[in-house]
Short mmCIF file of C-alpha atoms and ligand atoms in Angstrom, two decimals:
data_model
loop_
_atom_site.label_atom_id
_atom_site.label_comp_id
_atom_site.label_asym_id
_atom_site.label_seq_id
_atom_site.Cartn_x
_atom_site.Cartn_y
_atom_site.Cartn_z
CA MET A 1 32.18 123.54 10.31
CA PRO A 2 33.86 126.89 9.58
CA PRO A 3 32.56 128.67 6.48
CA GLU A 4 34.34 128.04 3.18
CA ILE A 5 37.52 130.00 2.47
CA PRO A 6 36.52 132.98 0.30
CA ALA A 7 37.99 133.03 -3.23
CA PRO A 8 40.62 135.74 -3.76
CA PRO A 9 39.62 138.74 -5.89
CA LEU A 10 41.86 137.79 -8.79
CA ARG A 11 41.64 134.88 -11.20
CA LEU A 12 43.28 133.61 -14.38
CA VAL A 13 40.71 132.73 -16.99
CA LEU A 14 42.04 130.10 -19.36
CA ASP A 15 40.29 129.77 -22.70
CA SER A 16 40.77 126.06 -23.23
CA GLU A 17 39.11 126.22 -26.66
CA ALA A 18 41.77 128.74 -27.75
CA LEU A 19 44.47 126.53 -26.24
CA SER A 20 43.20 123.47 -28.13
CA ASP A 21 42.84 125.50 -31.32
CA ASN A 22 46.41 126.73 -30.97
CA TRP A 23 47.64 123.15 -30.59
CA ARG A 24 45.64 122.02 -33.64
CA THR A 25 47.02 124.97 -35.62
CA LEU A 26 50.62 124.19 -34.62
CA ASN A 27 50.03 120.50 -35.30
CA ARG A 28 48.81 121.36 -38.80
CA LEU A 29 51.71 123.78 -39.36
CA SER A 30 54.09 120.99 -38.34
CA GLY A 31 53.27 119.25 -41.65
CA SER A 32 53.99 115.54 -41.53
CA ALA A 33 55.32 115.83 -37.98
CA ARG A 34 53.01 115.85 -34.98
CA ALA A 35 53.05 118.59 -32.38
CA GLY A 36 53.80 117.85 -28.75
CA ALA A 37 53.58 120.41 -25.95
CA ALA A 38 56.04 121.99 -23.55
CA VAL A 39 54.17 122.11 -20.21
CA LYS A 40 57.17 122.73 -17.96
CA ALA A 41 57.10 125.41 -15.25
CA ASP A 42 53.48 124.60 -14.41
CA GLY A 43 52.33 124.91 -18.00
CA TYR A 44 54.19 128.22 -18.41
CA GLY A 45 52.50 129.40 -15.22
CA LEU A 46 48.93 128.72 -16.32
CA GLY A 47 48.46 125.45 -14.41
CA ALA A 48 50.07 122.34 -15.91
CA ARG A 49 47.24 120.03 -14.94
CA ARG A 50 44.46 121.95 -16.63
CA VAL A 51 46.61 122.75 -19.66
CA THR A 52 47.64 119.11 -20.08
CA LYS A 53 44.06 117.90 -19.65
CA ALA A 54 42.86 120.19 -22.43
CA LEU A 55 45.72 119.19 -24.73
CA VAL A 56 45.18 115.47 -24.15
CA GLU A 57 41.55 116.00 -25.20
CA ALA A 58 42.72 117.86 -28.30
CA GLY A 59 44.87 114.85 -29.25
CA CYS A 60 48.34 115.78 -28.01
CA ARG A 61 50.41 112.76 -26.95
CA ASP A 62 53.87 114.15 -26.19
CA PHE A 63 54.54 116.37 -23.19
CA PHE A 64 57.75 118.02 -22.05
CA VAL A 65 58.55 119.04 -18.48
CA ALA A 66 61.86 119.99 -16.88
CA TYR A 67 61.86 117.80 -13.76
CA SER A 68 60.55 114.42 -12.67
CA SER A 69 58.49 116.13 -9.95
CA GLU A 70 56.65 118.03 -12.69
CA ALA A 71 55.93 114.77 -14.52
CA ALA A 72 54.65 113.21 -11.30
CA ALA A 73 52.02 115.95 -11.00
CA LEU A 74 50.68 114.99 -14.44
CA SER A 75 50.79 111.21 -14.21
CA GLU A 76 47.03 110.80 -13.68
CA ILE A 77 46.32 112.98 -16.70
CA THR A 78 48.51 111.42 -19.36
CA ALA A 79 50.30 108.08 -19.66
CA PRO A 80 53.80 108.06 -18.10
CA GLU A 81 55.56 107.24 -21.36
CA THR A 82 54.12 110.45 -22.90
CA LEU A 83 56.03 112.56 -20.36
CA SER A 84 59.59 113.50 -21.31
CA ILE A 85 61.81 115.00 -18.64
CA LEU A 86 63.98 117.61 -20.35
CA HIS A 87 66.64 118.02 -17.67
CA GLY A 88 67.18 114.27 -17.51
CA PRO A 89 68.00 112.13 -14.49
CA LEU A 90 69.80 114.47 -12.07
CA SER A 91 70.98 111.78 -9.64
CA ALA A 92 70.90 108.01 -9.24
CA ASP A 93 67.77 108.38 -7.12
CA ASP A 94 66.12 110.53 -9.75
CA ALA A 95 66.97 107.95 -12.43
CA ALA A 96 65.50 105.17 -10.28
CA TYR A 97 62.36 107.23 -9.73
CA ILE A 98 61.93 107.98 -13.44
CA LYS A 99 62.46 104.32 -14.28
CA ALA A 100 59.92 103.13 -11.68
CA ALA A 101 57.35 105.73 -12.77
CA GLY A 102 57.78 104.90 -16.46
CA PHE A 103 58.58 108.46 -17.57
CA ARG A 104 61.00 109.19 -20.40
CA PRO A 105 64.19 110.96 -19.38
CA VAL A 106 65.95 113.16 -21.89
CA ILE A 107 69.61 112.18 -21.72
CA ASN A 108 71.79 115.30 -21.84
CA SER A 109 75.30 114.01 -21.14
CA LEU A 110 77.42 110.86 -20.91
CA ALA A 111 77.02 111.02 -17.12
CA GLN A 112 73.25 110.96 -17.50
CA ALA A 113 73.50 108.12 -20.05
CA LYS A 114 75.49 106.08 -17.56
CA ARG A 115 73.06 106.93 -14.75
CA TRP A 116 70.10 105.81 -16.88
CA LEU A 117 71.81 102.60 -18.06
CA ASN A 118 72.66 101.77 -14.42
CA THR A 119 68.95 101.60 -13.62
CA GLY A 120 68.52 99.03 -16.41
CA GLY A 121 67.73 101.71 -19.00
CA GLY A 122 64.72 101.59 -21.28
CA ALA A 123 63.09 104.10 -23.61
CA CYS A 124 64.62 107.56 -23.35
CA ASP A 125 65.14 110.65 -25.46
CA LEU A 126 68.52 112.14 -26.31
CA MET A 127 69.26 115.87 -26.46
CA VAL A 128 72.17 116.78 -28.65
CA ASP A 129 73.66 120.23 -28.43
CA THR A 130 73.90 121.80 -31.89
CA GLY A 131 74.94 125.25 -30.76
CA ILE A 132 72.84 126.63 -27.91
CA ASN A 133 75.40 125.45 -25.34
CA ARG A 134 72.85 124.80 -22.68
CA LEU A 135 71.99 121.21 -21.77
CA GLY A 136 72.75 118.51 -24.32
CA LEU A 137 75.35 116.03 -25.44
CA PRO A 138 78.16 117.62 -27.46
CA MET A 139 78.27 116.42 -31.09
CA ALA A 140 81.77 115.00 -30.50
CA GLU A 141 80.42 112.51 -27.95
CA LEU A 142 77.70 111.02 -30.14
CA GLY A 143 79.94 108.11 -31.07
CA ASP A 144 80.54 107.07 -27.46
CA PRO A 145 79.68 103.40 -26.80
CA LEU A 146 77.36 104.47 -23.95
CA ILE A 147 75.16 106.27 -26.46
CA ALA A 148 74.96 103.19 -28.65
CA ARG A 149 73.52 101.30 -25.68
CA LEU A 150 70.63 103.74 -25.23
CA GLN A 151 67.15 102.95 -26.45
CA VAL A 152 66.52 106.35 -28.01
CA GLN A 153 62.94 107.23 -28.77
CA VAL A 154 63.38 110.86 -29.86
CA LEU A 155 66.69 112.40 -30.88
CA MET A 156 66.22 116.07 -30.20
CA SER A 157 68.03 119.35 -30.32
CA HIS A 158 66.95 122.88 -29.45
CA LEU A 159 67.15 126.04 -31.56
CA ALA A 160 68.79 129.11 -30.08
CA SER A 161 67.43 131.74 -32.47
CA ALA A 162 64.31 130.39 -34.17
CA ASP A 163 62.64 133.76 -33.62
CA GLU A 164 65.19 135.41 -35.92
CA ASP A 165 66.26 134.89 -39.53
CA GLY A 166 69.97 134.29 -39.29
CA PRO A 167 72.53 131.66 -40.24
CA GLN A 168 72.32 129.89 -36.86
CA ASN A 169 69.06 128.11 -37.69
CA MET A 170 70.39 126.30 -40.77
CA LEU A 171 73.66 125.53 -39.01
CA GLN A 172 71.82 123.87 -36.14
CA CYS A 173 69.52 122.07 -38.55
CA SER A 174 72.43 120.55 -40.44
CA ARG A 175 74.18 119.47 -37.22
CA TRP A 176 70.92 117.88 -36.07
CA ASN A 177 70.82 115.97 -39.38
CA GLU A 178 74.42 114.85 -38.86
CA ALA A 179 73.44 113.59 -35.41
CA ARG A 180 70.48 111.71 -36.90
CA ALA A 181 72.87 109.88 -39.18
CA LEU A 182 75.07 108.88 -36.24
CA VAL A 183 72.52 107.81 -33.64
CA SER A 184 69.92 105.14 -33.98
CA ALA A 185 66.66 106.70 -32.82
CA ARG A 186 63.04 106.04 -33.65
CA GLU A 187 62.16 109.71 -34.14
CA ALA A 188 63.68 113.18 -34.34
CA SER A 189 62.62 116.59 -33.06
CA LEU A 190 64.06 120.10 -33.38
CA ALA A 191 61.47 122.87 -33.52
CA ASN A 192 59.94 124.94 -30.74
CA SER A 193 57.00 127.27 -31.55
CA ALA A 194 59.00 129.65 -33.71
CA GLY A 195 61.00 126.79 -35.27
CA ILE A 196 57.80 125.33 -36.72
CA MET A 197 57.61 128.35 -39.04
CA LEU A 198 61.12 127.73 -40.41
CA GLY A 199 59.75 125.04 -42.72
CA SER A 200 59.61 121.29 -43.18
CA ALA A 201 63.41 120.83 -42.88
CA PHE A 202 62.97 121.68 -39.20
CA HIS A 203 59.99 119.44 -38.47
CA GLY A 204 61.34 115.88 -38.20
CA ASP A 205 58.74 113.62 -36.58
CA LEU A 206 57.74 115.76 -33.62
CA THR A 207 57.66 119.47 -32.82
CA ARG A 208 57.74 120.95 -29.31
CA PRO A 209 55.75 124.18 -29.13
CA GLY A 210 55.29 125.94 -25.82
CA LEU A 211 54.80 129.71 -26.05
CA SER A 212 52.43 129.66 -29.03
CA LEU A 213 50.13 127.14 -27.37
CA TYR A 214 49.58 129.77 -24.70
CA GLY A 215 48.93 132.67 -27.04
CA GLY A 216 52.40 134.08 -27.66
CA TRP A 217 54.31 134.32 -30.90
CA GLN A 218 57.62 135.69 -32.01
CA ARG A 219 57.35 135.31 -35.75
CA ASP A 220 54.81 137.42 -37.63
CA GLU A 221 53.69 134.38 -39.65
CA LEU A 222 51.91 133.24 -36.49
CA ALA A 223 50.22 136.57 -35.74
CA SER A 224 46.91 135.83 -37.44
CA ARG A 225 46.88 132.17 -36.43
CA ILE A 226 47.43 132.11 -32.68
CA ARG A 227 44.61 132.99 -30.28
CA GLN A 228 44.91 134.58 -26.86
CA VAL A 229 44.55 131.92 -24.14
CA VAL A 230 44.89 133.58 -20.78
CA VAL A 231 43.07 136.60 -19.38
CA PRO A 232 43.87 137.80 -15.87
CA GLN A 233 40.75 139.18 -14.17
CA VAL A 234 40.75 141.36 -11.07
CA MET A 235 38.12 142.81 -8.76
CA VAL A 236 37.56 146.50 -8.09
CA LEU A 237 38.16 146.79 -4.34
CA GLN A 238 37.27 150.44 -3.96
CA VAL A 239 36.08 153.37 -6.04
CA ARG A 240 37.38 156.83 -5.15
CA GLU A 241 36.83 160.40 -6.30
CA ILE A 242 40.03 162.39 -6.52
CA ALA A 243 40.52 166.11 -7.04
CA ALA A 244 42.70 168.06 -9.45
CA GLY A 245 46.23 168.06 -8.07
CA ASP A 246 45.86 164.77 -6.16
CA GLY A 247 48.67 162.26 -6.59
CA VAL A 248 48.09 158.51 -7.01
CA GLY A 249 50.24 155.79 -5.49
CA TYR A 250 53.81 155.77 -4.19
CA ASN A 251 55.76 158.89 -5.11
CA ALA A 252 52.69 160.42 -6.77
CA THR A 253 53.97 159.63 -10.26
CA PHE A 254 50.49 160.36 -11.55
CA VAL A 255 48.85 163.66 -10.63
CA ALA A 256 45.25 164.34 -11.63
CA ALA A 257 44.75 167.35 -13.91
CA LYS A 258 41.01 167.37 -13.16
CA PRO A 259 38.60 165.68 -10.74
CA MET A 260 38.47 161.96 -11.56
CA ARG A 261 36.84 158.73 -10.55
CA VAL A 262 39.42 155.98 -10.02
CA GLY A 263 39.28 152.33 -9.00
CA VAL A 264 41.66 150.35 -6.80
CA VAL A 265 42.00 146.81 -8.18
CA ALA A 266 43.31 143.62 -6.61
CA LEU A 267 46.51 143.27 -8.60
CA GLY A 268 50.09 144.08 -7.72
CA TYR A 269 53.68 143.27 -8.45
CA ALA A 270 53.44 140.38 -5.98
CA ASP A 271 51.01 138.88 -8.52
CA GLY A 272 53.50 139.31 -11.34
CA TYR A 273 52.10 142.64 -12.53
CA LEU A 274 55.49 144.26 -12.29
CA ARG A 275 56.27 147.93 -11.81
CA ALA A 276 57.09 148.06 -15.50
CA TRP A 277 53.32 148.49 -15.93
CA SER A 278 53.22 151.68 -13.81
CA ASN A 279 51.43 154.45 -15.77
CA ARG A 280 51.42 152.07 -18.78
CA GLY A 281 49.11 149.13 -18.14
CA ILE A 282 45.53 148.92 -19.40
CA LEU A 283 42.51 147.26 -17.82
CA LEU A 284 39.55 146.39 -19.96
CA HIS A 285 35.86 146.85 -19.23
CA ARG A 286 34.08 145.38 -22.24
CA ASN A 287 35.84 147.27 -25.04
CA LEU A 288 36.82 150.23 -22.92
CA ARG A 289 40.50 150.70 -22.22
CA LEU A 290 41.11 151.99 -18.70
CA PRO A 291 44.67 153.25 -18.08
CA VAL A 292 46.70 152.36 -15.00
CA LEU A 293 47.50 155.43 -12.90
CA GLY A 294 50.71 155.75 -10.94
CA LYS A 295 53.01 153.08 -9.62
CA ILE A 296 51.97 149.46 -9.21
CA SER A 297 51.94 148.51 -5.50
CA MET A 298 52.56 145.05 -4.08
CA ASP A 299 48.84 144.17 -3.95
CA MET A 300 47.07 147.09 -5.59
CA THR A 301 46.82 148.96 -8.85
CA VAL A 302 44.83 152.14 -9.45
CA VAL A 303 42.93 152.56 -12.68
CA ASP A 304 41.18 155.49 -14.35
CA LEU A 305 37.40 154.95 -14.41
CA THR A 306 36.55 158.08 -16.42
CA LEU A 307 35.35 155.99 -19.38
CA ALA A 308 33.37 153.58 -17.20
CA PRO A 309 31.13 155.58 -14.84
CA ASP A 310 28.93 152.49 -14.28
CA LEU A 311 31.70 150.44 -12.61
CA ARG A 312 31.18 149.62 -8.91
CA GLU A 313 33.12 147.98 -6.13
CA GLY A 314 32.99 144.22 -6.59
CA ASP A 315 32.95 144.42 -10.41
CA TRP A 316 35.62 142.56 -12.34
CA LEU A 317 37.98 143.91 -14.99
CA ASN A 318 40.12 142.12 -17.53
CA VAL A 319 43.82 142.94 -17.64
CA ALA A 320 45.04 143.73 -21.17
CA TYR A 321 47.48 140.83 -21.50
CA ALA A 322 47.57 139.72 -25.16
CA LEU A 323 51.18 138.59 -25.08
CA PRO A 324 52.85 140.25 -28.06
CA GLU A 325 51.16 143.60 -27.32
CA ALA A 326 51.80 143.25 -23.60
CA GLU A 327 55.48 142.63 -24.34
CA ALA A 328 55.63 145.76 -26.51
CA ALA A 329 53.86 147.83 -23.86
CA SER A 330 55.83 146.65 -20.83
CA GLY A 331 59.21 145.57 -22.15
CA ILE A 332 58.72 142.24 -20.34
CA GLY A 333 59.26 139.15 -22.55
CA GLN A 334 56.23 137.01 -23.44
CA TYR A 335 57.64 133.94 -21.66
CA GLU A 336 58.18 136.01 -18.54
CA LEU A 337 54.71 137.59 -18.74
CA LEU A 338 53.27 134.07 -18.53
CA THR A 339 55.50 132.57 -15.88
CA LEU A 340 55.35 135.67 -13.67
CA LEU A 341 51.63 135.32 -12.99
CA GLY A 342 51.45 134.79 -9.25
CA ARG A 343 50.03 132.14 -6.96
CA ARG A 344 47.22 134.36 -5.70
CA PHE A 345 45.34 134.09 -8.97
CA THR A 346 42.85 131.25 -8.81
CA ARG A 347 43.52 129.02 -11.78
C1 PLP B 401 60.73 125.18 -23.46
C2 PLP B 401 61.18 124.31 -24.56
C3 PLP B 401 60.45 124.22 -25.75
C4 PLP B 401 59.29 125.13 -26.09
O1 PLP B 401 59.77 126.35 -26.59
P1 PLP B 401 58.81 127.57 -27.03
O2 PLP B 401 59.75 128.60 -27.50
O3 PLP B 401 58.08 127.97 -25.79
O4 PLP B 401 57.90 127.07 -28.08
C5 PLP B 401 60.86 123.28 -26.67
N1 PLP B 401 61.95 122.49 -26.44
C6 PLP B 401 62.68 122.59 -25.32
C7 PLP B 401 63.87 121.72 -25.14
C8 PLP B 401 62.34 123.51 -24.35
O5 PLP B 401 63.09 123.63 -23.25
#
């Protein structure tokens, strides 16, 4: 037998206690509604299977993915009827698959309603568009006889600007209430992570946090309540001594003013650590903050080891990646910071 494949020198540590705590916090903040979880896009890049497992253990019973293939990957972890497919049945074959698997499609249009009814129908969710103009049934079509034939579990809508205080939130909330009066549904849902903080008028029966489960927040009310979940960790591949005047990385955008000890770490833009972090990122060794030097390469980043003379090749460093701060430092949005994290990280 050949030896085992060596693990790559970069890994994503997921604090599943923090993840569960965040869900419990959002569930509590949802008042009389219960919190579900958006686990689309591979659990926002963190690994949908491990995220869903932890959330099932915490008590979560409602999961949202974009596609039926994403639901299929989770079907051993949570019951099929707890998996809602946000983009709905995309073809007759997709509808037949969803029906056979027992997932819940979110119906987004009359065409999707017809597609679902043609399979024989069954429990589904209905997305009504109240102003985001993305997927969702227009308000004007709610009275269509096809909609009356649906067995709607959750009547949902999605907020466009829950992270801001503007008139759009209340406008969408009142349209969602109009829709609730027109459609017979067992339950209703409107709020994403930020929407939960807009108050009980936005809660309905079920909330759908994503970002804040994973440690991000866009409303200051959540700042003290949400814990960091993911920490990228990378290995020091080489330690080097450089002299005053030496440049670091492509185009020598960092030039040493004095002799320095630097480390080359296994992290690059191919791993989602984009060039926006060049001369700006921070790696952490215990509490020490080690600045990134020069441009980020595809598979390498150079870091200043002046504060950490004890570090050696083979040691691991944490990447400073607390989402709100990382967004402020890099200009990359929190959702993107999560979903960018590359496939080379072991999860
Ligand atoms: C992604 C998504 C969510 C979660 O939103 P966050 O802002 O990450 O909390 C909720 N509802 C729908 C329809 C979504 O697409």
